[in-house]
Short mmCIF file of N, CA, C and O in Angstrom, two decimals:
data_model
loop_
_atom_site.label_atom_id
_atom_site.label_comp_id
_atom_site.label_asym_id
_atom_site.label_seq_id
_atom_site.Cartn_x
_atom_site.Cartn_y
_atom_site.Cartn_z
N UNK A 286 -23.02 6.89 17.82
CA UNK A 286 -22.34 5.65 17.57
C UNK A 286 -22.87 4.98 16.30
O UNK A 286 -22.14 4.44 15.47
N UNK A 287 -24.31 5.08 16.20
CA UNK A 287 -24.76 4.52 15.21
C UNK A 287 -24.39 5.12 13.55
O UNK A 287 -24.60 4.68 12.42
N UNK A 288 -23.70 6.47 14.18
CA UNK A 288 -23.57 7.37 12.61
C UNK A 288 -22.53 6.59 12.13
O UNK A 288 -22.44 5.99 11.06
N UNK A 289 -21.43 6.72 13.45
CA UNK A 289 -19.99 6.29 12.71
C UNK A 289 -19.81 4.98 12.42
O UNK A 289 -19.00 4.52 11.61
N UNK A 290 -20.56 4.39 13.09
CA UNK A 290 -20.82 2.88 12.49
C UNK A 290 -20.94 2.52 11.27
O UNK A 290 -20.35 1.60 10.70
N UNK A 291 -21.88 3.43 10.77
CA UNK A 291 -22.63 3.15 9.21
C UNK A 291 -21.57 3.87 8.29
O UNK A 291 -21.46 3.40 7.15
N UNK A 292 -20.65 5.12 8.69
CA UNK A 292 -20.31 5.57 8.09
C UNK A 292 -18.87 4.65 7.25
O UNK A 292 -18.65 4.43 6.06
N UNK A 293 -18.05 4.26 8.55
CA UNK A 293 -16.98 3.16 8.25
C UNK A 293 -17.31 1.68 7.75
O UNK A 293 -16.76 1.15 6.79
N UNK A 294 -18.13 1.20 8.42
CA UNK A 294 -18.66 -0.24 7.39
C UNK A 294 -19.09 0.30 6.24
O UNK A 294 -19.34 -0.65 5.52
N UNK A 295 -19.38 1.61 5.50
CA UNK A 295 -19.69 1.48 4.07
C UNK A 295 -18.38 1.79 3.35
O UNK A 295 -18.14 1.35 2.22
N UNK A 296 -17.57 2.54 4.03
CA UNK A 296 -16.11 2.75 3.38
C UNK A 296 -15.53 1.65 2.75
O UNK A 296 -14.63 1.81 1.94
N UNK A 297 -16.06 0.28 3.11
CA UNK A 297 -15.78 -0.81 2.43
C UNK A 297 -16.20 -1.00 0.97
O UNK A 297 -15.57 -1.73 0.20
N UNK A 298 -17.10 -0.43 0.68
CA UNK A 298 -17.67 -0.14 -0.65
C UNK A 298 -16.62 0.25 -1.59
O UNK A 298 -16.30 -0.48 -2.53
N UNK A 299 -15.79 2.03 -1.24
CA UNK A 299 -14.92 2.18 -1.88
C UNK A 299 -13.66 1.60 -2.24
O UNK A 299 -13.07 1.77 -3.31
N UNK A 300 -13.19 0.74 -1.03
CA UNK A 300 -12.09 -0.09 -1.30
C UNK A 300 -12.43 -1.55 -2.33
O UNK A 300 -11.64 -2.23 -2.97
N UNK A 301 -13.84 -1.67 -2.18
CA UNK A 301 -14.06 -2.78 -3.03
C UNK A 301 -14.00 -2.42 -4.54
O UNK A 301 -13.41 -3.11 -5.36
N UNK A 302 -14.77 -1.08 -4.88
CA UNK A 302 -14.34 -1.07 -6.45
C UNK A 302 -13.36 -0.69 -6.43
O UNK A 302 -13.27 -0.75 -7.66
N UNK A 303 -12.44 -0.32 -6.15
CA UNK A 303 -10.88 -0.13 -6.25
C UNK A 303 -10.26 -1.28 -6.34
O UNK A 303 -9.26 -1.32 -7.06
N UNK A 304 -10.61 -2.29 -5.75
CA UNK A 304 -9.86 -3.73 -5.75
C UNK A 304 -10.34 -4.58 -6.56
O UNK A 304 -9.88 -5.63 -7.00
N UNK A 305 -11.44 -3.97 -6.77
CA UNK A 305 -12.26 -4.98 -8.14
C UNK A 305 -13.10 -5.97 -7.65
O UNK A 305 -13.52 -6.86 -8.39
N UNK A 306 -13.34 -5.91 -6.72
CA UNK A 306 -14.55 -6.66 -5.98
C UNK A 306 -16.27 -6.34 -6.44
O UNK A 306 -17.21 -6.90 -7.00
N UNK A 307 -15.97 -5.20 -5.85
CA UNK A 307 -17.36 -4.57 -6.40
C UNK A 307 -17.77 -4.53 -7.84
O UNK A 307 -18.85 -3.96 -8.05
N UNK A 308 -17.15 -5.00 -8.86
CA UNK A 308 -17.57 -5.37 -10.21
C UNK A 308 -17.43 -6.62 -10.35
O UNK A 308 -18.29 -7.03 -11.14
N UNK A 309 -16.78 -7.43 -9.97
CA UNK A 309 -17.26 -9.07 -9.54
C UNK A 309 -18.43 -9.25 -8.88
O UNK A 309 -19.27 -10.09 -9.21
N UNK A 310 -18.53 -8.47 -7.92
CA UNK A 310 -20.31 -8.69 -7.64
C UNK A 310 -21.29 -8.32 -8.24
O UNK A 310 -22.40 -8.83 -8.16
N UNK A 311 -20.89 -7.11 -9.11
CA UNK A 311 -22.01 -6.95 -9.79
C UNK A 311 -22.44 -7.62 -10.84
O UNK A 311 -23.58 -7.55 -11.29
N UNK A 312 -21.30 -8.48 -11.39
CA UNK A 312 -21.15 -9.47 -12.04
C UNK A 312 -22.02 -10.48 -12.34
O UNK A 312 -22.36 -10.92 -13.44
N UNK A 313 -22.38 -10.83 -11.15
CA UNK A 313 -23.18 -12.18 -10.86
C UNK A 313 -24.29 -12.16 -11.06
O UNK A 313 -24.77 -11.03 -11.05
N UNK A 314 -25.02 -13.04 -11.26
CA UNK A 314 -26.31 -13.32 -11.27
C UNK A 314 -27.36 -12.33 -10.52
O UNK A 314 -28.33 -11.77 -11.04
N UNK A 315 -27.00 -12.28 -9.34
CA UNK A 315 -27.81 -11.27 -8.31
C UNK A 315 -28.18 -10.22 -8.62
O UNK A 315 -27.52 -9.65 -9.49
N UNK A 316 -29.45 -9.50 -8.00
CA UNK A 316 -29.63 -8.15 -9.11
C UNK A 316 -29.13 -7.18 -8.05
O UNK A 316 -28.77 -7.43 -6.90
N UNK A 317 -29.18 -6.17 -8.61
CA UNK A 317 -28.10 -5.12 -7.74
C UNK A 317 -28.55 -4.86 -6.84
O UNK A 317 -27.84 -4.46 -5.92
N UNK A 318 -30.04 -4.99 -6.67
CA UNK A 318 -31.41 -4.39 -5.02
C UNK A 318 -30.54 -5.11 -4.21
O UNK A 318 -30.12 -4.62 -3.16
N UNK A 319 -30.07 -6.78 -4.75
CA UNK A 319 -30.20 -7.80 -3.39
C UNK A 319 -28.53 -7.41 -3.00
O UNK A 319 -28.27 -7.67 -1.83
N UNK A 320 -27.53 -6.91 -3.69
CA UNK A 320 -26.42 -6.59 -3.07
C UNK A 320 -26.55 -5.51 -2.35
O UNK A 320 -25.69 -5.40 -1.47
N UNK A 321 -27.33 -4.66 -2.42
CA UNK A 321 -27.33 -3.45 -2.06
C UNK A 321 -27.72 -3.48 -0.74
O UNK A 321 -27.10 -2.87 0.14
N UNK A 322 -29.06 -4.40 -0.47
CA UNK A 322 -30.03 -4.48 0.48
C UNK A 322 -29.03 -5.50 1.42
O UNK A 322 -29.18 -5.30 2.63
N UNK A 323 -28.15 -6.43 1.12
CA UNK A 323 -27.41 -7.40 1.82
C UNK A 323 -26.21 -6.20 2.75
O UNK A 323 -25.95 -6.08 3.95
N UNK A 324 -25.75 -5.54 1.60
CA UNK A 324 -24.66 -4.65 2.72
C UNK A 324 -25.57 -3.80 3.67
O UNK A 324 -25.28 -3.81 4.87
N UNK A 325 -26.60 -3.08 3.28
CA UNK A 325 -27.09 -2.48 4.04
C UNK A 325 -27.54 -2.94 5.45
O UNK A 325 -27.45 -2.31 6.50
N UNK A 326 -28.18 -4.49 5.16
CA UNK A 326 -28.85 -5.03 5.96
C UNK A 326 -27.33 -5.34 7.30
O UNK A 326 -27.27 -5.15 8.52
N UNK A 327 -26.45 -5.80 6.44
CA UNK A 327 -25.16 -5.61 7.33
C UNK A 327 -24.64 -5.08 8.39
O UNK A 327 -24.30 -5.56 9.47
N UNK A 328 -24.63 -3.35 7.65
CA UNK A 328 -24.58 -2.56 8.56
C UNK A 328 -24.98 -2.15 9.35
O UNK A 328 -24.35 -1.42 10.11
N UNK A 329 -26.54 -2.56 9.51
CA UNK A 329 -27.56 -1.96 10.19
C UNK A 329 -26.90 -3.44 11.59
O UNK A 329 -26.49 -3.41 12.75
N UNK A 330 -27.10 -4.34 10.73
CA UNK A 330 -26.98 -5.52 12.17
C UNK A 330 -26.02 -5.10 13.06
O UNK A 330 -26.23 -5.17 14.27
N UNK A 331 -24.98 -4.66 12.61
CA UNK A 331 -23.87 -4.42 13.38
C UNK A 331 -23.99 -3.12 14.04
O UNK A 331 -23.71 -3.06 15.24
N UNK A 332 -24.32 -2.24 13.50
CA UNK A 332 -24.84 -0.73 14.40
C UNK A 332 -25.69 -1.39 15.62
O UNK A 332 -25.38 -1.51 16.80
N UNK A 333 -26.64 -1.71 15.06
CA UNK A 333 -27.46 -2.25 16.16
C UNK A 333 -27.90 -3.01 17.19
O UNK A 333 -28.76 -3.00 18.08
N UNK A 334 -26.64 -3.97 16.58
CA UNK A 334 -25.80 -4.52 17.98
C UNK A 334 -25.42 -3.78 19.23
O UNK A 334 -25.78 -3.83 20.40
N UNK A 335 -24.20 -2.74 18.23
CA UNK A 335 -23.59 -2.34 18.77
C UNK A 335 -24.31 -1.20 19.92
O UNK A 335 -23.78 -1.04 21.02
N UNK A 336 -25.39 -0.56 19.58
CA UNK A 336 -26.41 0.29 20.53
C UNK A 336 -26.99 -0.55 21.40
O UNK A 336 -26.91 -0.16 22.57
N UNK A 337 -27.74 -1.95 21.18
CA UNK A 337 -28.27 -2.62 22.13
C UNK A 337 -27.06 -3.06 23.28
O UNK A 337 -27.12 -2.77 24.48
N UNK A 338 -26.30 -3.59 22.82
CA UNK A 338 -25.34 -3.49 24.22
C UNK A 338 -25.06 -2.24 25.02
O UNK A 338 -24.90 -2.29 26.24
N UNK A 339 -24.99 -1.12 24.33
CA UNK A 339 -24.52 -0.09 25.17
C UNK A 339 -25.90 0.38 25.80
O UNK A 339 -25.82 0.79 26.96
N UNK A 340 -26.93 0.37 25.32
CA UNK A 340 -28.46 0.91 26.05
C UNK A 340 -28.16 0.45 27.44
O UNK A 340 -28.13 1.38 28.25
N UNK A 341 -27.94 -0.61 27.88
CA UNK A 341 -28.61 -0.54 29.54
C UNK A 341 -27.56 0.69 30.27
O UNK A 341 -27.78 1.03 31.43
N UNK A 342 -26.47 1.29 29.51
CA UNK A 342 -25.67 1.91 30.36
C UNK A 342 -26.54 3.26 30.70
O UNK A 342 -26.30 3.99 31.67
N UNK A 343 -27.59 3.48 29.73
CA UNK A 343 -28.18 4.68 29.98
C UNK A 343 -28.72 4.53 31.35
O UNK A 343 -29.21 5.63 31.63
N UNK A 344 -28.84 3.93 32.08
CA UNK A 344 -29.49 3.64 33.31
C UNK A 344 -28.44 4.49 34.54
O UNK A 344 -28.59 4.60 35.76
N UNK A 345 -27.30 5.03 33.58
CA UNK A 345 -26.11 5.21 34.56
C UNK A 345 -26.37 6.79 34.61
O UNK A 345 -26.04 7.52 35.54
N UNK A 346 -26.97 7.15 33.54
CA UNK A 346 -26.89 8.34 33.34
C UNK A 346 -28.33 9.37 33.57
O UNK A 346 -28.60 10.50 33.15
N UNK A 347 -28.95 8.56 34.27
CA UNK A 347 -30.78 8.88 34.58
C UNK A 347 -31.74 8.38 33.63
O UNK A 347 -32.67 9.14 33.35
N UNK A 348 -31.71 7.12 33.01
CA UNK A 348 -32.42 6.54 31.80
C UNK A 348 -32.97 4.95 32.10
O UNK A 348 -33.10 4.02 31.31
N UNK A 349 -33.27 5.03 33.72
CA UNK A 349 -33.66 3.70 33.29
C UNK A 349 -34.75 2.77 32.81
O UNK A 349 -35.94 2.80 33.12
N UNK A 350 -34.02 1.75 31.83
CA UNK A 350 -34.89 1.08 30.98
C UNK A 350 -35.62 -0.09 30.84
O UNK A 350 -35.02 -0.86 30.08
N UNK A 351 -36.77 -0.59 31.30
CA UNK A 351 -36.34 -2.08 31.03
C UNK A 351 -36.67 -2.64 30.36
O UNK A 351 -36.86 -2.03 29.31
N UNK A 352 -37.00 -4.13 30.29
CA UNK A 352 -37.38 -5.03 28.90
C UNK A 352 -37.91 -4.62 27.96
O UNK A 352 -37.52 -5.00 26.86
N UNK A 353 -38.97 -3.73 28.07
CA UNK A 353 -40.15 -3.26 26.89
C UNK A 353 -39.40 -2.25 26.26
O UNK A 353 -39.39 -2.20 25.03
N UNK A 354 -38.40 -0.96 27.34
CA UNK A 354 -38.00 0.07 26.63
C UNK A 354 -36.96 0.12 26.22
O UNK A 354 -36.61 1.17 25.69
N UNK A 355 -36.07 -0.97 26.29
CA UNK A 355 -34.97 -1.88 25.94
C UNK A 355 -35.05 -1.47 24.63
O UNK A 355 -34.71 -0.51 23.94
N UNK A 356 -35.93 -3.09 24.48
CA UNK A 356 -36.26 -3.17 23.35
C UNK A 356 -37.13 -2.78 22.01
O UNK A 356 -37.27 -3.34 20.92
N UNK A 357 -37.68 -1.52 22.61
CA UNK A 357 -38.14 -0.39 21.91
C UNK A 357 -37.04 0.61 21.35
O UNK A 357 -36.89 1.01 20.19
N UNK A 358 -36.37 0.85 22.38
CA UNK A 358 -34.88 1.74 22.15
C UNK A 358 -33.93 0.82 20.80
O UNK A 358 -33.46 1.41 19.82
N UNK A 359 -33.81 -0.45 20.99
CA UNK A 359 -33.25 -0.95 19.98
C UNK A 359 -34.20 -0.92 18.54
O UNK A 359 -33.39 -0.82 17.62
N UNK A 360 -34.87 -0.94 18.28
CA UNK A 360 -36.18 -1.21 17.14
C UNK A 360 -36.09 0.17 16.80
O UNK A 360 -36.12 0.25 15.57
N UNK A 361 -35.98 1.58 17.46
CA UNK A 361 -35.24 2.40 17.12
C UNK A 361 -34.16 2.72 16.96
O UNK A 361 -33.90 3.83 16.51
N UNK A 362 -33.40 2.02 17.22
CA UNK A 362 -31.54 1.90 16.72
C UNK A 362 -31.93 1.47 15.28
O UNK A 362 -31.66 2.06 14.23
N UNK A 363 -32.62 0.31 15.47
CA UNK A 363 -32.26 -0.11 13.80
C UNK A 363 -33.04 0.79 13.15
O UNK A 363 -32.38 1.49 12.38
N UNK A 364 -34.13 1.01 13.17
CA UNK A 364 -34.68 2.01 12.03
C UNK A 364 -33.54 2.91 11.67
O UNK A 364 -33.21 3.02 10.49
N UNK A 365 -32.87 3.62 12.71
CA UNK A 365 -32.27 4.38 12.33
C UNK A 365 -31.00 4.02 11.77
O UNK A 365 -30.66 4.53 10.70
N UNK A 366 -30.28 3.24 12.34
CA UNK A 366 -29.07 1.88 11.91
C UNK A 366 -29.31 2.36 10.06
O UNK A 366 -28.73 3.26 9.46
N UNK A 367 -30.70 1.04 9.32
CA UNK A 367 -31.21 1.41 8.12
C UNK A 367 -31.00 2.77 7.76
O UNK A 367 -29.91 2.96 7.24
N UNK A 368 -31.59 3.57 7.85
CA UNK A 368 -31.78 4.85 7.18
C UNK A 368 -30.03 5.48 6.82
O UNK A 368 -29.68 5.90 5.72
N UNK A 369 -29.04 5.36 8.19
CA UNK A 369 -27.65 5.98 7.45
C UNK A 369 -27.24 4.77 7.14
O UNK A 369 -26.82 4.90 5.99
N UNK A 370 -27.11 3.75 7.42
CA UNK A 370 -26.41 2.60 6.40
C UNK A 370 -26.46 2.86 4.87
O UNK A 370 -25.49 2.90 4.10
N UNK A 371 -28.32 3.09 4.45
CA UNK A 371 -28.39 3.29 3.33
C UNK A 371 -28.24 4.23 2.80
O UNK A 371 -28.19 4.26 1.57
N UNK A 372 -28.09 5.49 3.70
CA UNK A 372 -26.96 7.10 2.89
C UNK A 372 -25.89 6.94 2.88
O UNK A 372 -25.34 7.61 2.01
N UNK A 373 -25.03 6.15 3.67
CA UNK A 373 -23.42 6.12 3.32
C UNK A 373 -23.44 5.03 2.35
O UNK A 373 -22.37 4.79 1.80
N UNK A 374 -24.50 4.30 2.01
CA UNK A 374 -23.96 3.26 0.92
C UNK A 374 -24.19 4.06 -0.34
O UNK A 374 -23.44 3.87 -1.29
N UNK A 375 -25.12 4.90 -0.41
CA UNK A 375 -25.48 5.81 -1.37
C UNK A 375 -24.25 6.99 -2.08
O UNK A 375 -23.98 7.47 -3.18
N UNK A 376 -23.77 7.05 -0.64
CA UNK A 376 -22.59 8.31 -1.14
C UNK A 376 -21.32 7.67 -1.15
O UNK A 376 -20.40 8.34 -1.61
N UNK A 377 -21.02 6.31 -0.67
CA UNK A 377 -19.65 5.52 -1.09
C UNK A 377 -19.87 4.84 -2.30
O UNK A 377 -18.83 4.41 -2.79
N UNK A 378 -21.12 4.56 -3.08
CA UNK A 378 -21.14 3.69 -4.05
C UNK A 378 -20.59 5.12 -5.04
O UNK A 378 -19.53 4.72 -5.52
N UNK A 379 -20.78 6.17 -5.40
CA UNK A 379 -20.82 7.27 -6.28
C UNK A 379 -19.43 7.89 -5.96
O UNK A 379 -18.99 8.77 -6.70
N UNK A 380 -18.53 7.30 -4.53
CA UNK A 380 -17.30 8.08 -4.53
C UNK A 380 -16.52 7.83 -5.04
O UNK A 380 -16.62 6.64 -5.34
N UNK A 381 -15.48 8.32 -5.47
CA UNK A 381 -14.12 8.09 -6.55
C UNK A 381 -13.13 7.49 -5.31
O UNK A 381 -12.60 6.42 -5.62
N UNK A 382 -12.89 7.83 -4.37
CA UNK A 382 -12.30 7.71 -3.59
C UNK A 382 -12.23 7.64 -1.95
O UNK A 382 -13.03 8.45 -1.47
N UNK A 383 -11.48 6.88 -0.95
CA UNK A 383 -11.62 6.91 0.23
C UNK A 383 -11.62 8.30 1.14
O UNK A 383 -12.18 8.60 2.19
N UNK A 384 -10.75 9.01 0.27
CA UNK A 384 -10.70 10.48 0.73
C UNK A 384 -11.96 11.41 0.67
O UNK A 384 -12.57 11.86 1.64
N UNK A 385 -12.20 11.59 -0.42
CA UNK A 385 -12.94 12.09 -0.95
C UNK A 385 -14.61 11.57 -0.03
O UNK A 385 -15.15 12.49 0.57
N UNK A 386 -15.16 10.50 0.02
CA UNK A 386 -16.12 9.82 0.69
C UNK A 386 -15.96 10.07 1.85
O UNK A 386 -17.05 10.06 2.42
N UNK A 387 -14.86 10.37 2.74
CA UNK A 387 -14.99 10.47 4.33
C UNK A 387 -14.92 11.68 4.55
O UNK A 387 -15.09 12.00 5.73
N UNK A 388 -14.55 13.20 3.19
CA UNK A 388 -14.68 14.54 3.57
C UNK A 388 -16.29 14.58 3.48
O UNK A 388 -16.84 15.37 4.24
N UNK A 389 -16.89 13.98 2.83
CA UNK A 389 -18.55 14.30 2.67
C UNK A 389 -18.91 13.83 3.56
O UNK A 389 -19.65 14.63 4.12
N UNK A 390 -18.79 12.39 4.41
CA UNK A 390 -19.36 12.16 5.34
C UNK A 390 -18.96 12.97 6.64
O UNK A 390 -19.85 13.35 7.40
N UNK A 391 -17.85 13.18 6.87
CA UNK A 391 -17.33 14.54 8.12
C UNK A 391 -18.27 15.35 7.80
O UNK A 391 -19.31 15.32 8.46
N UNK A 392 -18.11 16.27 6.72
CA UNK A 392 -19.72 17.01 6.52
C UNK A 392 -20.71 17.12 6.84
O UNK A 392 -21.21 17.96 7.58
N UNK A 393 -21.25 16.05 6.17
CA UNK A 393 -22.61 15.64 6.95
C UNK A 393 -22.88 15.49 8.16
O UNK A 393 -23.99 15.82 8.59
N UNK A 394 -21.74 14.84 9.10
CA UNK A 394 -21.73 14.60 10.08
C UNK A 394 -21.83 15.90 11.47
O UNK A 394 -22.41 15.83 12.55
N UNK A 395 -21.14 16.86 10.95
CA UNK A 395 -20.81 18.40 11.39
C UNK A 395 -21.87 18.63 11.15
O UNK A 395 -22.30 19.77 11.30
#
């Protein structure tokens, strides 16, 4: 969950320089770390949302967890959340295209 998470919130990247967004931001004052680190940080929140809600279901499946391993299990969502947020931002910032960016990430993903 956490792959495809990171993988589609960065697809936003490519539609932004296509629309001209993404050179308006780069535009600005801000240096490129703090845009970079802002989407990333993004994606990761939202992956890692999205795993902490679904964790207690592991309990359904012979995993049960509680407060401490909860929230250990999440603190490992996000590490990991981080790490592909910041490879799909890596390989959508360099893609030409939406096509093109989601055959490499299928790839990778396989």
């Amino acid at each position: 969950m956490i792959v495809f998470t990171a993988v589609f919130a960065t697809i936003g990247i490519v539609d932004d320089r296509r629309d001209g967004f993404l050179g308006a931001a780069l535009a600005t004052p801000a240096p490129r770390w703090a845009i970079v680190a802002g989407v990333t940080l993004g994606v990761t929140a939202i992956a890692t949302a999205q795993a902490a809600i679904l964790l207690p279901l592991a309990r359904w499946v012979g995993y049960p967890l509680g407060f401490a391993e909860w929230l250990a299990a999440t603190a490992v969502c996000g590490l990991i959340s981080t790490g592909c947020a910041a490879a799909g931002l890596a390989v959508a910032w360099r893609a030409d295209s939406a096509q093109g960016y989601h055959g490499f990430m299928n790839a990778v993903i396989v």
